[in-house]
PDB file of C-alpha atoms in Angstrom:
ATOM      1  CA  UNK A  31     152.670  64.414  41.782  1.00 55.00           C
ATOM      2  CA  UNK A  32     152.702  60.616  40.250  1.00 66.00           C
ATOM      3  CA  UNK A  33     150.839  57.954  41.558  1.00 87.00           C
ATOM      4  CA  UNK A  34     152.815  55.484  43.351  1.00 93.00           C
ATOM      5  CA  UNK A  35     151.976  51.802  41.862  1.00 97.00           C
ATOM      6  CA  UNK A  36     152.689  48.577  43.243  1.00 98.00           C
ATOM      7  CA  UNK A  37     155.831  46.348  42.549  1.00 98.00           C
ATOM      8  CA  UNK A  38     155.506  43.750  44.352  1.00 98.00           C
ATOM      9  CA  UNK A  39     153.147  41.719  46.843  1.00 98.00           C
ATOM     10  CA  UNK A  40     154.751  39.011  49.417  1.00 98.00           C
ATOM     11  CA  UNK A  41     153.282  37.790  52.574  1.00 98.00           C
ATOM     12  CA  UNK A  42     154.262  34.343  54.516  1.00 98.00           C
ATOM     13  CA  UNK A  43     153.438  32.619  57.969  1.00 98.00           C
ATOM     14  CA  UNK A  44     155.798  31.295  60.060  1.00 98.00           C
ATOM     15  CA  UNK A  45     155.034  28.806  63.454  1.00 98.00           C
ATOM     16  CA  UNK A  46     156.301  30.702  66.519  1.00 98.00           C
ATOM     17  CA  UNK A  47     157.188  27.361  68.052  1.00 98.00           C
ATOM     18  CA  UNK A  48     159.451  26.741  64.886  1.00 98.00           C
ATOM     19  CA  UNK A  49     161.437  29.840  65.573  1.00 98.00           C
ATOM     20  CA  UNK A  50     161.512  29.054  69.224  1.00 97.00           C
ATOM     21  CA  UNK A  51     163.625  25.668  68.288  1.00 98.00           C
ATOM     22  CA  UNK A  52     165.964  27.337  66.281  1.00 97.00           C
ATOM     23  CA  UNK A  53     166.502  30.180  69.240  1.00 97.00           C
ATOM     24  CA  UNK A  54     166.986  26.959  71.650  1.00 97.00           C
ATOM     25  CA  UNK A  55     168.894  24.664  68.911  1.00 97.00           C
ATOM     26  CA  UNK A  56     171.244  27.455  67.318  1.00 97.00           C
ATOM     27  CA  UNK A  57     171.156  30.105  70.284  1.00 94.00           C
ATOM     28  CA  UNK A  58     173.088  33.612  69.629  1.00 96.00           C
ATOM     29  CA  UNK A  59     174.493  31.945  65.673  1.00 97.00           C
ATOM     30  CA  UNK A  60     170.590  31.353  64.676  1.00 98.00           C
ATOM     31  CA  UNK A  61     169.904  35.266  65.782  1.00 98.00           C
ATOM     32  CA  UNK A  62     172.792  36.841  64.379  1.00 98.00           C
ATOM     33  CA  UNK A  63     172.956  34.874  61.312  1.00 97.00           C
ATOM     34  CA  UNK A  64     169.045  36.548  60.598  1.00 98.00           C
ATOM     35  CA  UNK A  65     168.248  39.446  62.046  1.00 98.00           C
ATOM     36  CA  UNK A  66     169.538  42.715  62.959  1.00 98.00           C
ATOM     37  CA  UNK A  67     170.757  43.653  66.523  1.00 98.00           C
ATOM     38  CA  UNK A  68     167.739  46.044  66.912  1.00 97.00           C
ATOM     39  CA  UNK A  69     164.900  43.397  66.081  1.00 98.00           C
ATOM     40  CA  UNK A  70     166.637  41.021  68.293  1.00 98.00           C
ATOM     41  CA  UNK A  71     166.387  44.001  71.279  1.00 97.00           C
ATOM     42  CA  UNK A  72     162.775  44.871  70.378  1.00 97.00           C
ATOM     43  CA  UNK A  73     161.977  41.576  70.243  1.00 97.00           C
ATOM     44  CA  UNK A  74     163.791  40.189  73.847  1.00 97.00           C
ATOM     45  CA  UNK A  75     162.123  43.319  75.639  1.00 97.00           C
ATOM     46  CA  UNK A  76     158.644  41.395  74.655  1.00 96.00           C
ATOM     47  CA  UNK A  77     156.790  38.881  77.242  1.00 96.00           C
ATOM     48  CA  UNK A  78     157.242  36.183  74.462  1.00 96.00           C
ATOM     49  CA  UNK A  79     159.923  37.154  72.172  1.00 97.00           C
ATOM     50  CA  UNK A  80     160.119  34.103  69.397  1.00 98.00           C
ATOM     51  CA  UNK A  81     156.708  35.940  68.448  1.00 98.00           C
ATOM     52  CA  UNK A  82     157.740  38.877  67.513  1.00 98.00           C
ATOM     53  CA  UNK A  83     160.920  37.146  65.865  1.00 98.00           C
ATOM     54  CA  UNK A  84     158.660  35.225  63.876  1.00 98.00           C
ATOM     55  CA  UNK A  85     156.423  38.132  62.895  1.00 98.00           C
ATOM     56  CA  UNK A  86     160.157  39.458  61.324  1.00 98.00           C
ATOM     57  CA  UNK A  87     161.241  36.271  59.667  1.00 98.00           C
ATOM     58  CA  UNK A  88     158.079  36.437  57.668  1.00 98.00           C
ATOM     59  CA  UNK A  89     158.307  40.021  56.721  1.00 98.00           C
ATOM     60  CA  UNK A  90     161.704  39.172  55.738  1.00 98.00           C
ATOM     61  CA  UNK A  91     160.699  36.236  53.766  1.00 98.00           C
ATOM     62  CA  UNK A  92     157.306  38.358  52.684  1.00 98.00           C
ATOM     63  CA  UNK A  93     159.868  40.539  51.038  1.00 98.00           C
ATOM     64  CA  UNK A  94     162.009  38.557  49.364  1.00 98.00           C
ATOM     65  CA  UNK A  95     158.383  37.369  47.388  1.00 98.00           C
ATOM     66  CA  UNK A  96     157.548  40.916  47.127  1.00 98.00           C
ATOM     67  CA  UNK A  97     160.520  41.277  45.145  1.00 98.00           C
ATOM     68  CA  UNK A  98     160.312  37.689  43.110  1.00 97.00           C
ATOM     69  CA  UNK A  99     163.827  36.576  44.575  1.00 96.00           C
ATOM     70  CA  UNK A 100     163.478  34.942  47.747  1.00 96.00           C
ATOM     71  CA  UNK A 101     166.133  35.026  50.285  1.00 97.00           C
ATOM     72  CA  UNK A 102     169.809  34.591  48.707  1.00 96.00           C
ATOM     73  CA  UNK A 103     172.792  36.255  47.658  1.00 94.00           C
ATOM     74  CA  UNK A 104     170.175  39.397  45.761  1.00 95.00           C
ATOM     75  CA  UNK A 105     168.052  39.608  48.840  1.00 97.00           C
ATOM     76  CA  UNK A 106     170.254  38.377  52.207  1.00 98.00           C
ATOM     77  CA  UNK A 107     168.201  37.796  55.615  1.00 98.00           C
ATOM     78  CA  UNK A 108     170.801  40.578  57.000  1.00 98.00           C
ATOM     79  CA  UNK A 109     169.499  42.839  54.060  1.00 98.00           C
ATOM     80  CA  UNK A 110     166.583  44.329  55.467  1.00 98.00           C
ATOM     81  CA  UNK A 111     165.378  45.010  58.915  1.00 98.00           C
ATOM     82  CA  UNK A 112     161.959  44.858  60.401  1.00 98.00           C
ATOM     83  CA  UNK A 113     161.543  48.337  62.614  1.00 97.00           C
ATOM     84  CA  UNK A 114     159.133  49.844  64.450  1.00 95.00           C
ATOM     85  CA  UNK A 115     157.745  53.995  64.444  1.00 96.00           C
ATOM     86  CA  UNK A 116     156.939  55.729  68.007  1.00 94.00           C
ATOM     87  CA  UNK A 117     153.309  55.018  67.252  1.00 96.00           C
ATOM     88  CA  UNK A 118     154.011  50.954  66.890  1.00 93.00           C
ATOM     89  CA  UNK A 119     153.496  51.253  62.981  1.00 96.00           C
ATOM     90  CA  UNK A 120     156.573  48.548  62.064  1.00 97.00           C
ATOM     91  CA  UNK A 121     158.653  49.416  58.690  1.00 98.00           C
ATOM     92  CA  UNK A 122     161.135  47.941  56.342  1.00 98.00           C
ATOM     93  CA  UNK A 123     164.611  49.228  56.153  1.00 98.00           C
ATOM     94  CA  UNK A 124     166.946  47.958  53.530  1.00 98.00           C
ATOM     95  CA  UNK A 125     170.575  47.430  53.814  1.00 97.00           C
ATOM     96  CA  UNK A 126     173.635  46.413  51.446  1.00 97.00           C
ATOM     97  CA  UNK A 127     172.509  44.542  48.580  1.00 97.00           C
ATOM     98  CA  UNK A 128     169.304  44.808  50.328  1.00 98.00           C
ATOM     99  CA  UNK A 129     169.123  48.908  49.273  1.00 98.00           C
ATOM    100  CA  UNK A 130     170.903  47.953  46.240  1.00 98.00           C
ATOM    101  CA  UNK A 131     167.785  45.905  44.892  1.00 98.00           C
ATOM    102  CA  UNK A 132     165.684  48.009  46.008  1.00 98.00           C
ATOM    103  CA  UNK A 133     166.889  51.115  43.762  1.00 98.00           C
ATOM    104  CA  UNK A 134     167.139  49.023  41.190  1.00 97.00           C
ATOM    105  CA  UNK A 135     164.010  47.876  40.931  1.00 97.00           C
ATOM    106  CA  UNK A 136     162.415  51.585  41.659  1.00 97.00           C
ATOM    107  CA  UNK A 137     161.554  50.912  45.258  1.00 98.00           C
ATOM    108  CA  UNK A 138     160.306  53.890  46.737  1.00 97.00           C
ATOM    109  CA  UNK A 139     158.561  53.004  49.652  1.00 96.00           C
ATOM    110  CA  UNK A 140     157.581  49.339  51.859  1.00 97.00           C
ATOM    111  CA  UNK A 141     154.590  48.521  53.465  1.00 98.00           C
ATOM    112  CA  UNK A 142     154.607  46.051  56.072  1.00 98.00           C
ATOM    113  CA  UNK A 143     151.982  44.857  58.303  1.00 98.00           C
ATOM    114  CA  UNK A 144     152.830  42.076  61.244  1.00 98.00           C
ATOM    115  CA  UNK A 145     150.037  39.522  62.755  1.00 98.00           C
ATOM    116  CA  UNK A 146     150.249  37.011  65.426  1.00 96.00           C
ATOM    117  CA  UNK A 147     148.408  34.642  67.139  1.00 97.00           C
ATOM    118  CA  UNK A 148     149.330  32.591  69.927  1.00 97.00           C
ATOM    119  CA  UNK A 149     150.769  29.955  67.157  1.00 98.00           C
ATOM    120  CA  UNK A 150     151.660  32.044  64.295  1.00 98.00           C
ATOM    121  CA  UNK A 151     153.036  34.736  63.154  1.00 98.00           C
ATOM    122  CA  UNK A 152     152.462  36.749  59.571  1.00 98.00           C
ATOM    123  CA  UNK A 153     153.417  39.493  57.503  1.00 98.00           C
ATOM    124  CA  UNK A 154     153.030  41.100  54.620  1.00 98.00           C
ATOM    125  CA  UNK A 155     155.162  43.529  52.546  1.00 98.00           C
ATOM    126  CA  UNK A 156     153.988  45.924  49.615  1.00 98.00           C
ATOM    127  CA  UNK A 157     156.233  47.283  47.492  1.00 98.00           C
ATOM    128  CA  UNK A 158     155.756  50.671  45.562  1.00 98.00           C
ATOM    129  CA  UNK A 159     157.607  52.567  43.245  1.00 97.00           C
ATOM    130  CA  UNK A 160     156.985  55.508  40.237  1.00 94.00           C
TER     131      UNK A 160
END
């Protein structure tokens, strides 16, 4: 069996309260227009849930540096999802052009860790391929 080897590193940090305004400012338009229904869920069955929001928006954009695009036509917000295992581990789904990237580019697997702090949230996403 081959080594996997890394393809790409991203990570960002995003302000909870910025995500918070957009969630008050833009409402249902701001959440559909970014993330999928299932983050949205996960993240409204939370105590605070523009943190966990935030913690996606970053993996999102932590992707889209993984993969040296950023977020566009290539790489759309809706293209990927931020999900989480039974045991809390989250993971990184692609969709659409999303998946379409990915195989070409030899994505294999995404790692993706989440942070917060009572201001911030970060993530970072690995990408590895043959």
């Amino acid at each position: 069996m081959s080594a996997e080897r890394l393809l790409g590193l991203g990570m960002d940090l995003v302000e909870i309260d910025r995500i918070e305004d957009s969630m008050k400012k833009f409402g249902d338009r701001f959440l559909q227009r970014i993330f999928h229904p299932g983050e949205v869920q996960y993240a409204q069955s939370q105590a605070r849930p523009a943190t966990h929001l935030a913690a996606r928006f970053a993996a999102k954009e932590a992707a889209s540096k993984a993969f040296g695009t950023g977020i566009g036509k290539a790489l759309p917000w809706l293209g990927m999802e931020i999900g989480r295992h039974s045991s809390g581990e989250p993971f990184l789904r692609f969709h659409a052009a999303g998946a379409d990237l990915a195989k070409t580019r030899g994505v294999l697997r995404a790692l993706v860790t989440l942070s917060h702090t009572r201001t911030h949230s970060a993530a970072t996403v690995a990408l590895l391929g043959p």
